[in-house]
Short mmCIF file of C-alpha atoms and ligand atoms in Angstrom, two decimals:
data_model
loop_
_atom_site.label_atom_id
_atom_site.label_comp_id
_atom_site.label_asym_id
_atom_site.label_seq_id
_atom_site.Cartn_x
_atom_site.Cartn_y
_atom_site.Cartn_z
CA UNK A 1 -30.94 97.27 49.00
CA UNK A 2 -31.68 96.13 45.39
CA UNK A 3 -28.26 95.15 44.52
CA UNK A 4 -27.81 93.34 48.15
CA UNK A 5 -30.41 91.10 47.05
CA UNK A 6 -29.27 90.33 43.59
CA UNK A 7 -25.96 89.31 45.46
CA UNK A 8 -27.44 87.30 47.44
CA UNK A 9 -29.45 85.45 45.03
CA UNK A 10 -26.15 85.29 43.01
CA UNK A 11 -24.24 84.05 45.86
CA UNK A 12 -27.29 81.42 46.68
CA UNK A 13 -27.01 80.04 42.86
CA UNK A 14 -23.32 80.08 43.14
CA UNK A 15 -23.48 77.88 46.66
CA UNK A 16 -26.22 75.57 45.04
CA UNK A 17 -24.58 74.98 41.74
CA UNK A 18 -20.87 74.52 43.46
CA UNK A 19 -22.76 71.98 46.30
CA UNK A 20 -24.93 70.37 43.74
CA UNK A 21 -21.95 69.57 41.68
CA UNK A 22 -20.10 68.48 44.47
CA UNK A 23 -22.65 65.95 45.74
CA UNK A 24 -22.89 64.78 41.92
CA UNK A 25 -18.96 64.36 41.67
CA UNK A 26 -19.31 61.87 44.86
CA UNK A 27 -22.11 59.65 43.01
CA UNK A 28 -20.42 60.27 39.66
CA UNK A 29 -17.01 58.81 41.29
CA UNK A 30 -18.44 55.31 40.25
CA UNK A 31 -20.12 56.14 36.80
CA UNK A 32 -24.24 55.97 36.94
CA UNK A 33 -24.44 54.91 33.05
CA UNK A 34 -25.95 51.16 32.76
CA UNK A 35 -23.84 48.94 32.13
CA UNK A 36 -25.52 47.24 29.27
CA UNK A 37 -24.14 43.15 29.11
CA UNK A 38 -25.19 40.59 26.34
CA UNK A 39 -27.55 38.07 26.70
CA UNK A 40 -27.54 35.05 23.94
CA UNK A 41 -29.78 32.20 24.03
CA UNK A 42 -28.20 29.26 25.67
CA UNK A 43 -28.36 28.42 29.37
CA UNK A 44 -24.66 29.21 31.00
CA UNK A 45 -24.02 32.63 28.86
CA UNK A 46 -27.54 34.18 30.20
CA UNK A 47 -26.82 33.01 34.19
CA UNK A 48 -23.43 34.10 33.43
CA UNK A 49 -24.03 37.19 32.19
CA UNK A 50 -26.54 37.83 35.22
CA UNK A 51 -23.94 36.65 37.45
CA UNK A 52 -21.91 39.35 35.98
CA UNK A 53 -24.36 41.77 36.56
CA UNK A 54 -24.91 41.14 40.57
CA UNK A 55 -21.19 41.41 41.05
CA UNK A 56 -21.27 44.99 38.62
CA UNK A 57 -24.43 45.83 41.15
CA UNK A 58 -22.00 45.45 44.41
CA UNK A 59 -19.36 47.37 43.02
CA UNK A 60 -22.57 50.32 43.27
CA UNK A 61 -22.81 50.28 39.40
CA UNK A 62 -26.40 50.31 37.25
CA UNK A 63 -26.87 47.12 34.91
CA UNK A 64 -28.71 45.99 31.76
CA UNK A 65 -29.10 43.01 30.26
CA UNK A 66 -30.03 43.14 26.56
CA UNK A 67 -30.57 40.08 24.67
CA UNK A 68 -28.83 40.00 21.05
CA UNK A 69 -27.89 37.05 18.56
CA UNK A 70 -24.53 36.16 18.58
CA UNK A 71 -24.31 37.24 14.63
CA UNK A 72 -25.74 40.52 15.74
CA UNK A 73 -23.81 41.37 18.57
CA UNK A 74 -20.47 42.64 17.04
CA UNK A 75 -22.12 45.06 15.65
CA UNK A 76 -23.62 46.48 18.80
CA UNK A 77 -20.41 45.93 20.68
CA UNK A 78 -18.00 47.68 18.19
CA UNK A 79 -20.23 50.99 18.34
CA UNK A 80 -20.46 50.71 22.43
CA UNK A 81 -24.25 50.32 22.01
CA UNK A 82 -23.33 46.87 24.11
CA UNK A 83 -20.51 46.95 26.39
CA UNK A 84 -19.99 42.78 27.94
CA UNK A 85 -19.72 39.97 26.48
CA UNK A 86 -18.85 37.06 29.13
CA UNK A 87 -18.75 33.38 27.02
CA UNK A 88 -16.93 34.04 23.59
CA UNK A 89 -17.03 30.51 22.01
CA UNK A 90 -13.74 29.65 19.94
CA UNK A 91 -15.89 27.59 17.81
CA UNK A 92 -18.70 29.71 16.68
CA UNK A 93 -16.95 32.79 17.42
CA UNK A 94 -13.01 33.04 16.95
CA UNK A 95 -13.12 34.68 13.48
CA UNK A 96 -15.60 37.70 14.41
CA UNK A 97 -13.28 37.96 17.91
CA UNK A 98 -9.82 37.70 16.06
CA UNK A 99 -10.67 39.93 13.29
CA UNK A 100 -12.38 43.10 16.05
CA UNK A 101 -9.45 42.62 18.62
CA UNK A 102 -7.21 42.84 15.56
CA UNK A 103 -8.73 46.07 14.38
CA UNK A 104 -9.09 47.26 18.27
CA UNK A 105 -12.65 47.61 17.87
CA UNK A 106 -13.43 45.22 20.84
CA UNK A 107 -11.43 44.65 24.29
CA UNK A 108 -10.31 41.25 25.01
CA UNK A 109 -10.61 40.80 28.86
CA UNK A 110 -9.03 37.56 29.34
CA UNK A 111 -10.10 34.34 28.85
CA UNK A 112 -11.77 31.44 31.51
CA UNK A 113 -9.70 28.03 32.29
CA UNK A 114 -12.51 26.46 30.62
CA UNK A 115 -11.82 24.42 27.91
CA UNK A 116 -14.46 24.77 24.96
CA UNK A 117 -15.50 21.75 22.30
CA UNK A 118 -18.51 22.26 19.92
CA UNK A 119 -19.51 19.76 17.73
CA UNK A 120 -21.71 16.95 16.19
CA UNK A 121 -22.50 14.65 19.19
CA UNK A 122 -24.57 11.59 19.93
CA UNK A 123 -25.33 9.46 22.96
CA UNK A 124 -23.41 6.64 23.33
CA UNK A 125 -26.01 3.78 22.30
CA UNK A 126 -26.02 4.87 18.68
CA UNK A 127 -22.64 3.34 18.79
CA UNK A 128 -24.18 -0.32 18.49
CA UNK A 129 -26.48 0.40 15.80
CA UNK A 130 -23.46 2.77 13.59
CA UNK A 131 -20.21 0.55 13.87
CA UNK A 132 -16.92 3.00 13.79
CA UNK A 133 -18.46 5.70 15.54
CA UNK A 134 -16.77 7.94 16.55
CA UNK A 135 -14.93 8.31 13.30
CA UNK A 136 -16.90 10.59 11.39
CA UNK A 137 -16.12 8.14 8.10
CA UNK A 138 -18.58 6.12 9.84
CA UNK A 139 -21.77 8.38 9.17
CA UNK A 140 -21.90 7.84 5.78
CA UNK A 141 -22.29 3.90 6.36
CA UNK A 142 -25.46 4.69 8.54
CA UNK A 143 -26.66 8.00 7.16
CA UNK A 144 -30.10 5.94 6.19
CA UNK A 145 -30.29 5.23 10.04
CA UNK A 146 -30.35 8.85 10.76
CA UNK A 147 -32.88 9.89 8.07
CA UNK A 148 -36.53 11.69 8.89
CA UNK A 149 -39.53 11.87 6.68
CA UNK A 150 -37.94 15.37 5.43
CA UNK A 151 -34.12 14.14 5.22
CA UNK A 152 -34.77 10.75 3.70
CA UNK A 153 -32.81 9.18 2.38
CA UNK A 154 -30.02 11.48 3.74
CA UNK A 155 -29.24 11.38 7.05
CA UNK A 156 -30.76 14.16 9.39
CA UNK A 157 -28.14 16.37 11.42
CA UNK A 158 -30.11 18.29 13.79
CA UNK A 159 -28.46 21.29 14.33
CA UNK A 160 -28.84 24.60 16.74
CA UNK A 161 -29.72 28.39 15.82
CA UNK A 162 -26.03 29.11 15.77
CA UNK A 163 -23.85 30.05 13.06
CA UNK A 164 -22.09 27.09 12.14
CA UNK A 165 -19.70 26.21 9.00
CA UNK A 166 -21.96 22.36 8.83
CA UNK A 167 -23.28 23.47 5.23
CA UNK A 168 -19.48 23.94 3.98
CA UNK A 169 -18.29 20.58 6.12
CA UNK A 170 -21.22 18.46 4.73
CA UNK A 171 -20.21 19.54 0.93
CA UNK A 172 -16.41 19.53 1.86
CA UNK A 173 -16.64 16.12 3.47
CA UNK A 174 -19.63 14.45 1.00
CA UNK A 175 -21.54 13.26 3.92
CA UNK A 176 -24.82 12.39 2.66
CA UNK A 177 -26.56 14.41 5.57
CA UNK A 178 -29.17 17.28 5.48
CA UNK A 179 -28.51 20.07 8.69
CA UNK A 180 -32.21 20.48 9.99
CA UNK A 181 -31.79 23.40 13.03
CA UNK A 182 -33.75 23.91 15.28
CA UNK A 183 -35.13 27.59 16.46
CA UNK A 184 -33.88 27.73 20.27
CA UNK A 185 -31.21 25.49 21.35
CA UNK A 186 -33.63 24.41 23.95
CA UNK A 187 -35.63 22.31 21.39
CA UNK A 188 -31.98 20.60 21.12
CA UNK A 189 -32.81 18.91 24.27
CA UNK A 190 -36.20 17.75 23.42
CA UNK A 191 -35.17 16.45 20.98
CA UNK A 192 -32.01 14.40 22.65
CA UNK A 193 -34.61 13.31 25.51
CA UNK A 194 -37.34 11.67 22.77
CA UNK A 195 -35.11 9.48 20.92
CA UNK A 196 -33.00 8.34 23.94
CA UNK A 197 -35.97 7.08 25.43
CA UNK A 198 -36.46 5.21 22.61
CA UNK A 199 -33.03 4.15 21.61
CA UNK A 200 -33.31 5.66 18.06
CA UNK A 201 -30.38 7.15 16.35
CA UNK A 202 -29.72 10.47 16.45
CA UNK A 203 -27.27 13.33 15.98
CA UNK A 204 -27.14 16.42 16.88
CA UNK A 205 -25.29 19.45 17.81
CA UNK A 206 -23.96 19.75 21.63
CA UNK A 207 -21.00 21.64 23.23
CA UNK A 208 -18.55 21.03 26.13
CA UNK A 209 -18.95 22.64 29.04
CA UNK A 210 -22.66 21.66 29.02
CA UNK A 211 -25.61 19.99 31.91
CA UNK A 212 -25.65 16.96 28.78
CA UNK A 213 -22.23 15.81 30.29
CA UNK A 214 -23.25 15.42 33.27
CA UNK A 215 -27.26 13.51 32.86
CA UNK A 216 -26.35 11.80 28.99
CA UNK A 217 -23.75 9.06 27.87
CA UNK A 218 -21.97 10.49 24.76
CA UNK A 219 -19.52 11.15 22.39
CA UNK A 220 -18.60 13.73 19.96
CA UNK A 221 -18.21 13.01 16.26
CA UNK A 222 -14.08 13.21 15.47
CA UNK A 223 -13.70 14.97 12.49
CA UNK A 224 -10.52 15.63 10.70
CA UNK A 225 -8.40 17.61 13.39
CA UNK A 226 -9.02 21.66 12.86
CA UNK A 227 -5.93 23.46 12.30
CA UNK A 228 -6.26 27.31 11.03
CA UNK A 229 -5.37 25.73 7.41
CA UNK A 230 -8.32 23.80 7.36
CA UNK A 231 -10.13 27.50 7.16
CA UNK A 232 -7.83 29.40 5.15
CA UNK A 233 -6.66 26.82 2.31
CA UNK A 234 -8.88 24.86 -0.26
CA UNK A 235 -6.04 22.59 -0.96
CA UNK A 236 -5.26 21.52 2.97
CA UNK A 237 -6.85 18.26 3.72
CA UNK A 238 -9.18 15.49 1.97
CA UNK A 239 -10.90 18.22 -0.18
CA UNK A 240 -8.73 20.06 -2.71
CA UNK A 241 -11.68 22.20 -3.50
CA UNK A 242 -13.25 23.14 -0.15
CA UNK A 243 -12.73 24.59 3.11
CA UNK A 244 -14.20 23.33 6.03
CA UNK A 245 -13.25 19.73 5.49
CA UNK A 246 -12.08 19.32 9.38
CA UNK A 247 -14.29 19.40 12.89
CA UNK A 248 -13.76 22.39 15.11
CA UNK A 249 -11.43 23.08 17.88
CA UNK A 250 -11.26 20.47 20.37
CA UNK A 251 -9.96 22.59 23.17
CA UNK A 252 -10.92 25.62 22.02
CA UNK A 253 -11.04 29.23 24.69
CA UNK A 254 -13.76 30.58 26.30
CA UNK A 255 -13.37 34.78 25.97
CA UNK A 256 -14.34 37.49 28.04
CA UNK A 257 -14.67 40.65 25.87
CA UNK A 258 -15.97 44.50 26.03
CA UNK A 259 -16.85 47.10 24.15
CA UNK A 260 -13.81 49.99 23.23
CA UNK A 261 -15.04 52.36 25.92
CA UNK A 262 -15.54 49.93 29.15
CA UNK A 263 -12.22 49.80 30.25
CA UNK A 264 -12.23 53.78 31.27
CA UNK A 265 -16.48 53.98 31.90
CA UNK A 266 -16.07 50.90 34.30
CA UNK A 267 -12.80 50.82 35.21
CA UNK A 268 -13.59 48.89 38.52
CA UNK A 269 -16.13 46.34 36.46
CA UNK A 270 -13.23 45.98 33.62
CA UNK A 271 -10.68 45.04 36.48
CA UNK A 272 -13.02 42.50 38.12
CA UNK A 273 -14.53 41.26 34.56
CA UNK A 274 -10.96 40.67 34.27
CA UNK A 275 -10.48 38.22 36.98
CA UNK A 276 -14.28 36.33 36.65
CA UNK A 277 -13.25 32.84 35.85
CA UNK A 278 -15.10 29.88 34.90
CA UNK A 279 -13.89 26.17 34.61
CA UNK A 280 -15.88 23.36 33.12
CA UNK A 281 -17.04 22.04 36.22
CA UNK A 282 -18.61 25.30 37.28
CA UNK A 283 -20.06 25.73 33.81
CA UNK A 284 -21.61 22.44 33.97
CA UNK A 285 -23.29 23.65 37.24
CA UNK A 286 -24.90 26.55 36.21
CA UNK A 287 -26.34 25.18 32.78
CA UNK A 288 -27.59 22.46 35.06
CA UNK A 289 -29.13 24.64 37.14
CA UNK A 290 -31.61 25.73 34.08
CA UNK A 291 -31.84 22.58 31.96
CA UNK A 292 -31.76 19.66 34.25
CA UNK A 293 -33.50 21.53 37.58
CA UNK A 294 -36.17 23.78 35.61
CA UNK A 295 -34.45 27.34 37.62
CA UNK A 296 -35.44 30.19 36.15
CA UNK A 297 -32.32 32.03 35.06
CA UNK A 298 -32.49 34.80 37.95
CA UNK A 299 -32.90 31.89 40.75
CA UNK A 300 -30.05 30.18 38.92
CA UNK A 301 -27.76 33.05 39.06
CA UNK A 302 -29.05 34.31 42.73
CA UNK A 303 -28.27 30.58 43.91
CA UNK A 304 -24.56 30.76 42.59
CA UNK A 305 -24.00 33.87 43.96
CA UNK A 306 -25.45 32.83 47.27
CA UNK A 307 -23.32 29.89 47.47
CA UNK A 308 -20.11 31.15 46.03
CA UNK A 309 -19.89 34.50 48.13
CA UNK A 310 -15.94 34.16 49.00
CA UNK A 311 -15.06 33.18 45.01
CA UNK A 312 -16.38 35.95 43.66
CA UNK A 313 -15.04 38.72 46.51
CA UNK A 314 -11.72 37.32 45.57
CA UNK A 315 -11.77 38.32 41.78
CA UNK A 316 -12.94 42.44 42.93
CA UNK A 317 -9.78 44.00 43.32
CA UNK A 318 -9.26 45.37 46.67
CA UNK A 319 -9.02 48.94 45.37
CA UNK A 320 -12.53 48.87 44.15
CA UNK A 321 -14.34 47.23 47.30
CA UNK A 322 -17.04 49.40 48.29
C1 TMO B 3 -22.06 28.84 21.55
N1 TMO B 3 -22.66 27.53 21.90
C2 TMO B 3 -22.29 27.18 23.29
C3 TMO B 3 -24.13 27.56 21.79
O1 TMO B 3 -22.19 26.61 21.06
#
């Protein structure tokens, strides 16, 4: 009698564990661990990434977003604490990207047909009041015209909270300009919108794709063209001494990239990740969405996916539809 029960309680936690386990292998066959995607602080990366997400979220996956600088978020990626990143900027980012896909300590999953310029910019009517603009040899003629009450007599360049190589390019280049940066690219804007409604000078940094192509007149500053010399040796170019003496890509790439692990955690998210792909035009859109029609960046990334239902069914590979 005793050891009939025993059995049976035996044979019960066999059944339970074996059934439990089974019914876990089912839910486990998509992978229950958040994804965990980086968030920056400019408009089209953070609807992007949340874009990104909702797609993930079909495929029956769990999502975070976690926000992290873009100087801190190699770090983070490289030890798998953060596994997306979906707008890797040529400009501010190619060394950090080149240098962790060279040491396979980040996954490069592909890049977007967009074509990336960042750079000093400044509406169009500035051109009347600095003659030779666009040349950037022009700046130093004007550089008074620029100037605030902290810059003076220097020329204020108003740049953003990114990591930039301006400090190097103003030495390298002599351009009697002082880099004042803002604290969120956001102010960027503000700033843009009060002296164009005044017609005063200004410069300031911008990037292509952005909403400011599509609502402000303007041009980018041309620099000496960037070639990888211009990084890499003093003696290239006007400065025998300095780096840094060119402007930065003009068509630079726009990178998708993951942490190490993604590719066999995710495998379905890695494959569509793979095929997400963003032009100008559509980048334009979405920063619009935020910076010219006050969205919030969920209603921004809700009304894309809303409207764009067929795009984005086409890049989840049929194998992984649910
Ligand atoms: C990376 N950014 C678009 C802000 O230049």
């Amino acid at each position: 009698m005793e050891g009939f029960k025993i059995k049976t309680i035996i044979m019960t936690f066999i059944l339970v564990v074996v059934f439990s386990n089974s019914s876990q292998a089912l839910a486990a066959s998509k992978n229950q661990k958040p994804i965990k995607i980086i968030i920056n602080n400019w408009s089209s990366q953070i609807v992007l990434a949340k874009i990104t997400g909702e797609i993930f979220r079909t495929l029956g996956y769990k999502v975070e977003y976690i926000a992290s600088k873009s100087n801190d978020q190699w770090f983070r990626l490289k030890s798998e604490k953060l596994h997306v990143q979906v707008e890797a900027w040529e400009g501010t980012m190619a060394v950090k990207v080149n240098q962790l896909l060279e040491e396979k300590r980040i996954i490069d999953a592909g890049n977007h047909d967009a074509k990336t310029r960042e750079e000093w910019w400044y509406p169009s009517y500035v051109e009347q009041q600095c003659p030779g603009l666009p040349d950037w040899k022009a700046l130093n003629n004007c550089a008074e015209l620029f100037a605030t009450p902290e810059t003076t007599p220097k020329g204020r360049y108003l740049g953003g909270p990114w990591e930039k190589r301006d400090k190097v390019r103003v030495r390298a280049l002599s351009l009697d300009f002082e880099i004042i940066r803002v604290k969120h690219g956001d102010e960027l804007w503000v700033e843009l919108e009060k002296a164009a409604a005044q017609k005063k000078p200004i410069v300031l940094f911008n990037w292509t794709p952005n909403w400011v192509d599509a609502r402000y007149d303007g041009k980018f500053i041309e620099f000496p063209e960037y070639t990888p010399a211009c990084e890499t040796i003093p003696e290239w170019g006007l400065s025998q001494k300095w780096l840094w003496d060119c402007g930065n890509p003009t068509d630079g790439w726009l990178k998708k990239v993951t942490s190490v692990n993604f590719p066999d955690d995710w495998p379905c998210a890695f494959n569509t990740l793979k095929n997400i792909n963003f032009n100008n035009e559509m980048l334009s859109e979405i920063a619009a969405f935020i910076d010219a029609n006050n969205m919030t960046y969920d209603e921004a990334a809700k009304q894309w996916i809303d409207s764009y239902q067929k795009l984005w069914q086409s890049w989840i590979p049929v194998s992984c539809e649910k």
